[in-house]
Coordinates of C-alpha atoms in Angstrom, one line a residue:
M8 CA 11.2 12.5 49.2
S9 CA 9.3 14.1 46.5
Q10 CA 8.2 17.8 46.8
P11 CA 4.3 18.9 45.3
I12 CA 5.4 20.5 41.8
P13 CA 4.5 24.9 42.2
Q14 CA 1.4 25.6 41.3
P15 CA -0.6 29.1 42.0
Y16 CA -3.8 29.7 43.7
G17 CA -6.6 29.1 42.0
V18 CA -10.5 28.9 42.2
P19 CA -13.1 26.4 42.4
L20 CA -13.9 24.8 39.5
L21 CA -12.3 26.3 36.4
G22 CA -8.7 26.7 38.1
N23 CA -5.9 29.0 37.9
I24 CA -7.4 30.3 33.8
L25 CA -7.1 33.7 36.0
D26 CA -3.3 32.9 35.5
I27 CA -2.7 32.4 31.9
N28 CA -3.9 35.8 29.8
P29 CA -4.4 33.7 25.9
N30 CA -3.9 36.6 24.3
K31 CA -0.2 37.2 26.4
M32 CA 0.5 34.1 27.1
W33 CA 4.0 33.9 27.1
H34 CA 4.5 37.5 29.7
S35 CA 1.5 34.7 31.9
L36 CA 3.9 31.9 31.9
K37 CA 6.8 34.2 32.4
A38 CA 5.2 35.4 35.6
L39 CA 4.7 31.9 36.4
A40 CA 7.9 31.3 35.8
Q41 CA 9.7 33.9 37.9
Q42 CA 7.6 33.3 41.0
H43 CA 7.3 29.7 40.9
G44 CA 10.8 28.4 39.7
E45 CA 12.0 26.1 37.0
I46 CA 9.0 24.1 37.6
F47 CA 5.5 25.0 38.1
K48 CA 2.7 23.9 37.2
I49 CA -1.5 24.8 36.3
S50 CA -5.2 23.4 36.3
V51 CA -7.2 24.9 33.8
L52 CA -10.7 23.1 33.9
G53 CA -10.0 19.9 35.2
H54 CA -6.6 19.4 33.5
T55 CA -2.7 19.6 34.5
V56 CA -0.3 21.4 32.6
V57 CA 3.7 21.3 34.0
F58 CA 6.1 23.4 32.6
V59 CA 9.8 23.5 33.1
A60 CA 11.5 26.6 32.7
S61 CA 14.9 25.9 33.3
V62 CA 18.4 24.6 31.5
E63 CA 19.0 21.9 33.8
L64 CA 15.3 20.0 33.1
A65 CA 15.5 21.1 29.8
G66 CA 17.9 18.9 29.1
E67 CA 16.5 16.2 31.3
V68 CA 12.8 15.8 29.6
C69 CA 14.7 15.4 26.1
D70 CA 15.7 13.2 26.9
E71 CA 15.0 10.0 24.6
K72 CA 15.7 7.1 26.3
R73 CA 12.6 8.3 28.8
F74 CA 11.1 11.5 27.0
R75 CA 9.5 12.5 23.3
K76 CA 8.0 15.5 21.2
H77 CA 4.2 15.0 22.5
V78 CA 1.7 16.5 19.7
G79 CA -0.9 17.8 21.6
G80 CA -2.5 21.5 22.5
P81 CA -2.1 24.1 19.5
I82 CA 0.1 21.7 18.0
V83 CA -3.6 19.0 17.4
E84 CA -4.5 22.1 16.1
V85 CA -2.2 22.8 13.0
R86 CA -2.9 19.2 11.9
A87 CA -6.8 21.2 10.6
A88 CA -4.0 22.6 7.6
V89 CA -1.4 19.7 7.7
N90 CA -2.8 16.8 8.8
D91 CA -0.1 14.2 10.0
A92 CA 3.4 16.8 8.0
L93 CA 6.4 16.8 9.5
F94 CA 6.3 18.5 13.0
T95 CA 2.0 17.5 13.4
A96 CA 2.8 13.8 13.2
Y97 CA 1.6 11.7 15.9
H98 CA 4.4 9.4 17.2
Y99 CA 2.7 6.0 15.4
E100 CA 2.4 7.7 12.2
N101 CA 4.2 6.7 10.0
I102 CA 4.0 8.4 7.5
W103 CA 6.7 10.6 9.8
G104 CA 9.7 7.8 9.6
V105 CA 8.8 8.0 5.7
A106 CA 8.4 11.6 5.2
H107 CA 11.8 12.5 6.9
R108 CA 13.4 9.6 4.5
I109 CA 12.2 11.8 1.8
L110 CA 12.9 15.0 2.7
A111 CA 15.7 15.4 4.4
P112 CA 18.6 14.7 2.5
P113 CA 17.8 17.9 -0.7
L114 CA 17.4 20.0 3.5
Q115 CA 21.2 18.9 4.5
P116 CA 24.4 21.4 4.6
K117 CA 25.9 19.3 1.9
A118 CA 23.0 20.2 0.3
I119 CA 22.4 23.9 1.3
T120 CA 25.2 25.0 -0.7
R121 CA 23.8 25.3 -4.1
L122 CA 21.2 27.5 -2.4
F123 CA 23.3 30.6 -1.6
P124 CA 23.0 32.2 -4.4
G125 CA 19.4 32.8 -4.8
M126 CA 19.1 33.3 -1.0
N127 CA 21.6 36.2 -1.8
D128 CA 20.3 38.0 -5.1
I129 CA 16.5 37.9 -3.0
T130 CA 17.8 39.4 0.0
G131 CA 19.8 42.2 -2.4
E132 CA 16.5 42.8 -3.9
L133 CA 14.7 43.8 -0.5
I134 CA 17.9 45.7 0.3
D135 CA 17.0 47.4 -2.8
Q136 CA 13.3 49.0 -1.8
W137 CA 14.6 49.9 2.0
K138 CA 17.9 51.9 0.5
S139 CA 15.0 53.6 -2.3
T140 CA 13.0 55.0 0.9
S141 CA 13.3 57.9 3.9
L142 CA 10.1 56.1 4.9
P143 CA 9.9 54.7 8.6
I144 CA 10.2 50.2 7.6
T145 CA 8.8 48.3 9.2
P146 CA 11.2 45.3 9.5
F147 CA 9.1 42.4 10.0
D148 CA 6.6 43.4 7.3
G149 CA 10.2 43.1 4.8
L150 CA 12.0 40.6 6.2
G151 CA 8.4 37.6 6.4
R152 CA 8.0 39.3 2.6
L153 CA 11.4 38.6 2.3
T154 CA 11.6 34.6 3.4
C155 CA 8.1 33.5 2.2
E156 CA 9.5 34.3 -0.7
I157 CA 13.2 33.4 0.1
I158 CA 11.2 29.5 0.3
H159 CA 9.2 29.8 -2.2
H160 CA 12.4 30.4 -4.9
T161 CA 15.5 27.6 -3.5
L162 CA 13.3 24.9 -1.8
F163 CA 10.1 25.1 -4.8
G164 CA 11.6 27.0 -7.4
Q165 CA 9.4 28.9 -8.5
R166 CA 9.7 33.1 -7.4
L167 CA 5.8 34.4 -6.2
D168 CA 7.4 37.9 -6.9
G169 CA 5.9 39.1 -3.6
L170 CA 8.2 41.7 -2.5
Q171 CA 6.8 44.7 -3.8
G172 CA 2.7 45.2 -5.0
P173 CA 0.5 42.6 -2.4
E174 CA 1.6 40.9 0.1
P175 CA 1.1 37.2 -0.6
P176 CA -2.1 36.3 1.2
V177 CA -0.4 33.4 2.0
I178 CA 1.5 35.4 4.7
Q179 CA -1.4 36.8 6.7
A180 CA -3.3 33.4 6.8
I181 CA -0.5 31.5 8.5
K182 CA -0.3 34.2 11.3
D183 CA -3.9 35.0 11.8
F184 CA -3.7 30.5 12.2
M185 CA -1.3 30.4 14.4
A186 CA -2.5 32.7 16.6
E187 CA -5.9 31.1 16.4
T188 CA -4.4 27.6 17.4
V189 CA -3.1 28.9 20.0
L190 CA -7.2 30.4 21.4
R191 CA -9.2 27.4 20.1
P192 CA -8.4 25.5 23.1
T193 CA -9.0 28.3 25.3
R194 CA -12.5 28.3 24.2
P195 CA -15.6 26.1 24.8
R196 CA -16.1 23.4 20.9
L197 CA -19.4 25.8 20.3
M198 CA -17.7 29.3 20.2
N199 CA -14.8 28.0 17.8
W200 CA -17.4 27.1 15.6
W201 CA -19.9 29.5 15.6
W202 CA -18.0 33.5 16.2
H203 CA -14.5 31.5 14.4
G204 CA -14.9 28.8 12.8
N205 CA -15.6 30.8 9.1
K206 CA -12.6 33.0 9.2
H207 CA -10.2 29.1 10.5
E208 CA -11.6 27.7 7.6
A209 CA -10.4 30.6 5.1
D210 CA -7.1 31.0 6.3
V211 CA -6.8 27.2 5.7
N212 CA -7.9 27.1 2.9
T213 CA -5.7 30.0 1.8
M214 CA -2.8 27.6 2.9
R215 CA -4.4 24.7 1.0
Q216 CA -3.8 26.6 -2.3
Y217 CA -0.8 28.2 -2.1
G218 CA 0.8 24.2 -1.9
A219 CA -1.4 22.5 -4.4
A220 CA -0.3 25.5 -6.7
A221 CA 3.2 25.5 -5.6
L222 CA 2.5 21.4 -6.1
N223 CA 0.5 21.5 -9.3
W224 CA 3.3 24.1 -10.5
G225 CA 6.1 21.4 -10.0
K226 CA 4.3 19.2 -12.0
D227 CA 4.4 20.9 -14.2
H228 CA 8.0 22.1 -15.2
P229 CA 10.6 19.3 -14.2
Q230 CA 13.0 21.0 -15.0
E231 CA 12.7 23.7 -13.5
R232 CA 11.6 22.8 -9.9
E233 CA 14.1 23.0 -6.9
E234 CA 15.2 19.5 -5.2
F235 CA 13.1 19.7 -2.0
L236 CA 10.1 20.0 -4.6
T237 CA 11.2 17.1 -6.5
A238 CA 11.8 15.2 -3.5
V239 CA 8.6 16.2 -2.3
I240 CA 6.8 14.9 -6.2
A241 CA 8.2 12.1 -6.5
G242 CA 11.3 10.8 -3.6
K243 CA 11.0 7.4 -3.0
D244 CA 11.6 6.7 0.7
P245 CA 14.6 4.1 1.3
E246 CA 13.3 1.8 3.5
T247 CA 9.0 1.1 2.4
G248 CA 9.8 2.8 -1.8
K249 CA 6.8 5.3 -0.9
G250 CA 6.4 8.1 -1.9
L251 CA 4.0 11.3 -0.6
T252 CA 0.6 11.2 -2.0
D253 CA -0.5 14.8 -3.9
T254 CA -2.3 15.2 -0.1
Q255 CA 1.5 14.8 1.5
G256 CA 2.7 17.2 0.1
I257 CA 1.0 19.9 -0.1
D258 CA 0.7 19.2 4.0
N259 CA 4.6 19.0 3.4
I260 CA 4.4 22.0 1.6
I261 CA 2.7 24.6 3.4
S262 CA 4.5 23.7 7.0
K263 CA 8.3 24.4 5.5
Q264 CA 6.1 28.0 5.0
I265 CA 4.5 27.7 8.6
A266 CA 8.7 26.9 10.0
G267 CA 9.8 29.9 7.9
S268 CA 7.3 32.5 9.2
T269 CA 9.4 31.8 12.2
A270 CA 12.8 34.1 10.7
P271 CA 11.5 37.6 10.5
C272 CA 10.3 37.1 14.0
L273 CA 14.3 36.3 14.7
L274 CA 16.0 38.7 11.9
T275 CA 13.6 41.6 13.9
A276 CA 15.0 40.4 17.2
T277 CA 18.0 40.8 16.4
L278 CA 18.0 44.4 14.7
V279 CA 16.4 45.2 17.9
Y280 CA 19.4 44.0 19.6
L281 CA 22.0 45.2 17.8
L282 CA 20.5 48.8 17.1
K283 CA 20.3 48.8 20.9
N284 CA 24.9 47.5 21.9
P285 CA 26.6 49.8 19.1
E286 CA 29.4 48.3 20.3
T287 CA 28.1 44.5 19.2
L288 CA 26.6 45.8 16.0
A289 CA 29.9 47.4 15.1
K290 CA 32.2 44.0 15.8
A291 CA 29.8 42.3 13.5
R292 CA 29.9 45.0 10.9
E293 CA 34.0 44.2 11.5
E294 CA 33.7 41.3 11.0
I295 CA 31.8 41.2 7.8
D296 CA 34.2 44.3 6.1
S297 CA 37.4 41.7 7.5
V298 CA 36.3 38.9 5.9
I299 CA 34.4 39.6 2.8
G300 CA 36.2 42.7 1.8
Q301 CA 34.4 44.9 -1.2
G302 CA 34.7 41.1 -3.1
Q303 CA 31.6 39.0 -4.1
F304 CA 29.7 37.4 -1.0
E305 CA 30.5 34.2 -1.4
H306 CA 29.8 31.4 0.8
G307 CA 32.1 30.5 1.8
H308 CA 32.9 33.2 3.8
L309 CA 29.4 32.0 6.4
A310 CA 31.9 29.8 8.1
K311 CA 34.0 32.0 8.5
L312 CA 31.4 35.2 10.7
K313 CA 32.4 33.2 13.7
Y314 CA 31.2 36.5 15.5
L315 CA 28.3 37.3 13.8
E316 CA 27.1 33.7 14.0
G317 CA 27.3 34.2 17.9
V318 CA 25.0 36.7 17.1
F319 CA 22.6 34.7 15.5
R320 CA 22.7 32.1 18.8
E321 CA 22.1 35.3 21.0
S322 CA 19.2 36.2 19.6
L323 CA 18.2 32.6 19.2
R324 CA 18.7 32.1 23.5
M325 CA 17.0 36.2 24.0
A326 CA 14.5 36.4 21.8
S327 CA 13.9 32.6 20.7
P328 CA 11.2 32.9 17.8
A329 CA 9.2 29.6 18.8
P330 CA 9.1 30.2 22.8
A331 CA 8.6 26.9 24.2
F332 CA 7.9 23.1 22.9
N333 CA 5.8 20.2 24.7
V334 CA 7.1 16.4 25.6
E335 CA 5.9 13.7 27.1
P336 CA 7.5 10.3 28.5
L337 CA 7.8 7.3 26.9
D338 CA 5.0 4.7 26.8
S339 CA 6.3 1.8 29.3
D340 CA 3.6 -0.6 31.7
D341 CA 5.2 0.5 34.3
K342 CA 2.5 3.0 35.3
S343 CA 4.1 4.2 38.3
P344 CA 5.4 7.9 38.8
I345 CA 8.2 9.5 36.9
L346 CA 11.2 10.7 39.2
L347 CA 12.7 14.8 37.7
A348 CA 15.6 16.1 38.7
G349 CA 16.6 13.1 41.3
G350 CA 13.6 12.2 42.5
K351 CA 13.0 16.6 43.7
Y352 CA 9.5 16.2 41.8
Q353 CA 7.8 13.3 40.2
I354 CA 4.7 13.6 37.6
A355 CA 2.4 10.9 36.7
Y356 CA 3.9 8.2 33.3
N357 CA 1.2 10.1 31.3
Q358 CA 2.0 13.3 32.4
P359 CA 2.9 16.0 29.2
M360 CA 5.6 18.8 29.6
I361 CA 6.0 22.5 27.6
V362 CA 9.3 23.2 27.6
V363 CA 9.9 27.4 28.0
L364 CA 12.5 28.1 26.0
S365 CA 11.9 32.2 27.0
E366 CA 12.4 30.8 30.2
V367 CA 14.7 27.9 30.1
N368 CA 17.0 30.0 28.0
H369 CA 17.1 33.2 30.5
D370 CA 18.4 30.9 33.4
P371 CA 20.8 32.7 35.4
A372 CA 22.1 29.4 36.7
V373 CA 23.9 29.1 33.5
F374 CA 23.8 32.9 31.4
E375 CA 25.4 35.2 33.7
D376 CA 22.9 38.7 33.7
P377 CA 20.6 36.6 31.4
Y378 CA 18.9 40.0 29.9
T379 CA 21.9 41.6 28.3
F380 CA 22.7 40.7 24.6
K381 CA 26.3 38.5 24.9
P382 CA 27.1 37.3 21.6
E383 CA 30.9 35.9 23.1
R384 CA 28.7 33.2 25.3
M385 CA 27.7 32.1 22.0
M386 CA 31.4 31.0 20.3
G387 CA 34.0 28.6 20.3
E388 CA 34.8 27.2 23.8
S389 CA 32.1 28.9 26.3
Y390 CA 29.3 27.6 23.2
A391 CA 30.8 24.4 24.0
K392 CA 31.0 24.1 27.6
L393 CA 27.5 25.4 27.9
P394 CA 25.0 22.5 29.2
D395 CA 22.2 20.7 26.1
G396 CA 19.7 21.8 27.8
A397 CA 20.9 25.7 27.0
K398 CA 21.2 24.9 23.0
K399 CA 17.3 23.8 22.1
W400 CA 16.0 26.5 19.9
F401 CA 14.7 23.8 17.0
G402 CA 13.6 21.6 19.4
S403 CA 15.2 17.6 20.6
G404 CA 16.5 14.7 19.6
Q405 CA 14.1 13.2 16.4
R406 CA 12.0 15.5 16.1
Q407 CA 14.0 18.7 15.9
C408 CA 13.6 21.3 12.9
L409 CA 14.2 19.2 9.7
G410 CA 15.0 22.8 8.4
I411 CA 17.6 23.7 10.7
H412 CA 20.6 24.1 8.5
Y413 CA 18.8 25.9 6.3
A414 CA 16.4 28.0 8.0
T415 CA 20.3 29.2 9.9
Q416 CA 22.3 29.5 5.8
M417 CA 19.2 31.6 5.3
C418 CA 18.8 34.1 8.7
M419 CA 23.0 34.0 7.8
V420 CA 23.1 35.1 4.2
I421 CA 20.2 38.1 5.3
L422 CA 22.3 38.8 8.6
V423 CA 25.0 39.7 6.4
R424 CA 23.7 41.7 3.5
L425 CA 21.7 44.2 6.1
L426 CA 24.5 45.0 8.0
R427 CA 27.1 45.2 5.3
D428 CA 25.0 47.6 2.8
L429 CA 23.0 49.3 4.8
D430 CA 23.4 51.4 8.1
L431 CA 20.1 51.3 9.9
E432 CA 18.1 53.2 12.7
M433 CA 15.4 53.0 15.1
T434 CA 12.9 55.5 15.0
D435 CA 12.3 55.4 18.2
P436 CA 15.8 55.2 19.9
A437 CA 14.1 54.8 23.7
Y438 CA 12.1 51.9 22.3
E439 CA 12.3 48.8 24.0
P440 CA 11.4 44.9 23.0
D441 CA 7.7 44.7 23.3
M442 CA 7.7 39.8 22.5
Q443 CA 4.3 39.3 21.3
G444 CA 2.6 36.5 19.9
F445 CA 1.3 33.1 19.9
L446 CA 2.9 29.7 18.6
N447 CA 6.0 33.1 17.2
V448 CA 7.1 35.5 19.6
H449 CA 8.8 39.1 17.2
P450 CA 8.8 42.6 19.1
V451 CA 6.3 44.6 17.7
G452 CA 5.9 48.4 17.5
F453 CA 9.2 48.7 15.8
T454 CA 10.8 50.7 13.4
L455 CA 13.9 51.6 11.8
Q456 CA 14.8 54.0 8.8
A457 CA 17.6 52.6 6.3
K458 CA 20.1 54.4 3.7
P459 CA 22.9 53.1 2.1
R460 CA 25.9 52.5 4.0
A461 CA 28.3 55.8 4.1
M462 CA 31.7 53.2 3.4
K463 CA 34.3 54.6 5.1

């Protein structure tokens, strides 16, 4: 017989609205998960929300024979900027299949190999900047500029020239917009319109203008634009023969920068963990020096950097920059409850659930010392033995992040260059990661100092 899904006590009419701080949502969910365990629910203004917080249940609700991605809550709010783009399309919108078949090929492993030189060269420009200053560096800001520039150049073909001088407006617009997407569902509509509407509309306009400028540049420069932008502009779906409209093209151009905004979150966290674990940093550097030596850094080296790959994966586990995703049961004529954990729990036939990766990734049933940074557990046989539910950093199934290979290559290139070329020190050696954010989370208040690496 099923047992009730745990729920904190609420207040009349409002339910559990006081249990979730919208400005510190992930801190609130961590506290609830530690109190209630692998699954819990809350009720807010009459709406029930179920949260999954264990590896085993995460693996179960990612079974595509029973569940699918749910587009709801903040992701619906993102549609204000990107409409029915790849990560915001509802399951019944045919555009998802059309866009996926057009845009997936230029993001496959073989296709992105040719993007390595651009990623490497632009990262070198940031390295030179950091070498030239003795002032404390806020890596999240610099890495945000860097990844925005890499995406714009390697996927579209144009330079933004955003590493120096004024920050490209699209970066701040995305930050503010993504925060607002989490906050808007928690407020009355009148408040959103009256107090927050103008700023929200301005951020959307900034992003749309950015996407339109990239699209128009690509149309005017067919020989210079990159393969991805060519697919956006001229690609045809092999099944239907359809292409993307200009509006749909802009949607998916903006989506790439929104998705890319998770990269500086992850990279900043990785630097924190490496600098707080000197032995791990030394091992990563030793591997880089052994594989690359004194020669030129080339794409072929990436596949040989197994320890650094473990560092990358362990950073995703410890500080998943996109800390949750939503799933729902598949449509069915059967309206009986859905059973979970072999009947231990049950949910309504149409109940969405939120997989809280920030807690799934620290499940003590799977990860020994779950809050300790151990790249070794993300390597070789140890990694292969992990349950599927422990590897959902990029989402799940057919709706997982389309740019998974691109993002991995970009982050690995940046990590190699930072560790190979620079000596880094935390400005405050006592700093502890303070993970904050909305749809993206990153360590706040973290600064470092950099200087050219003293080679042995």
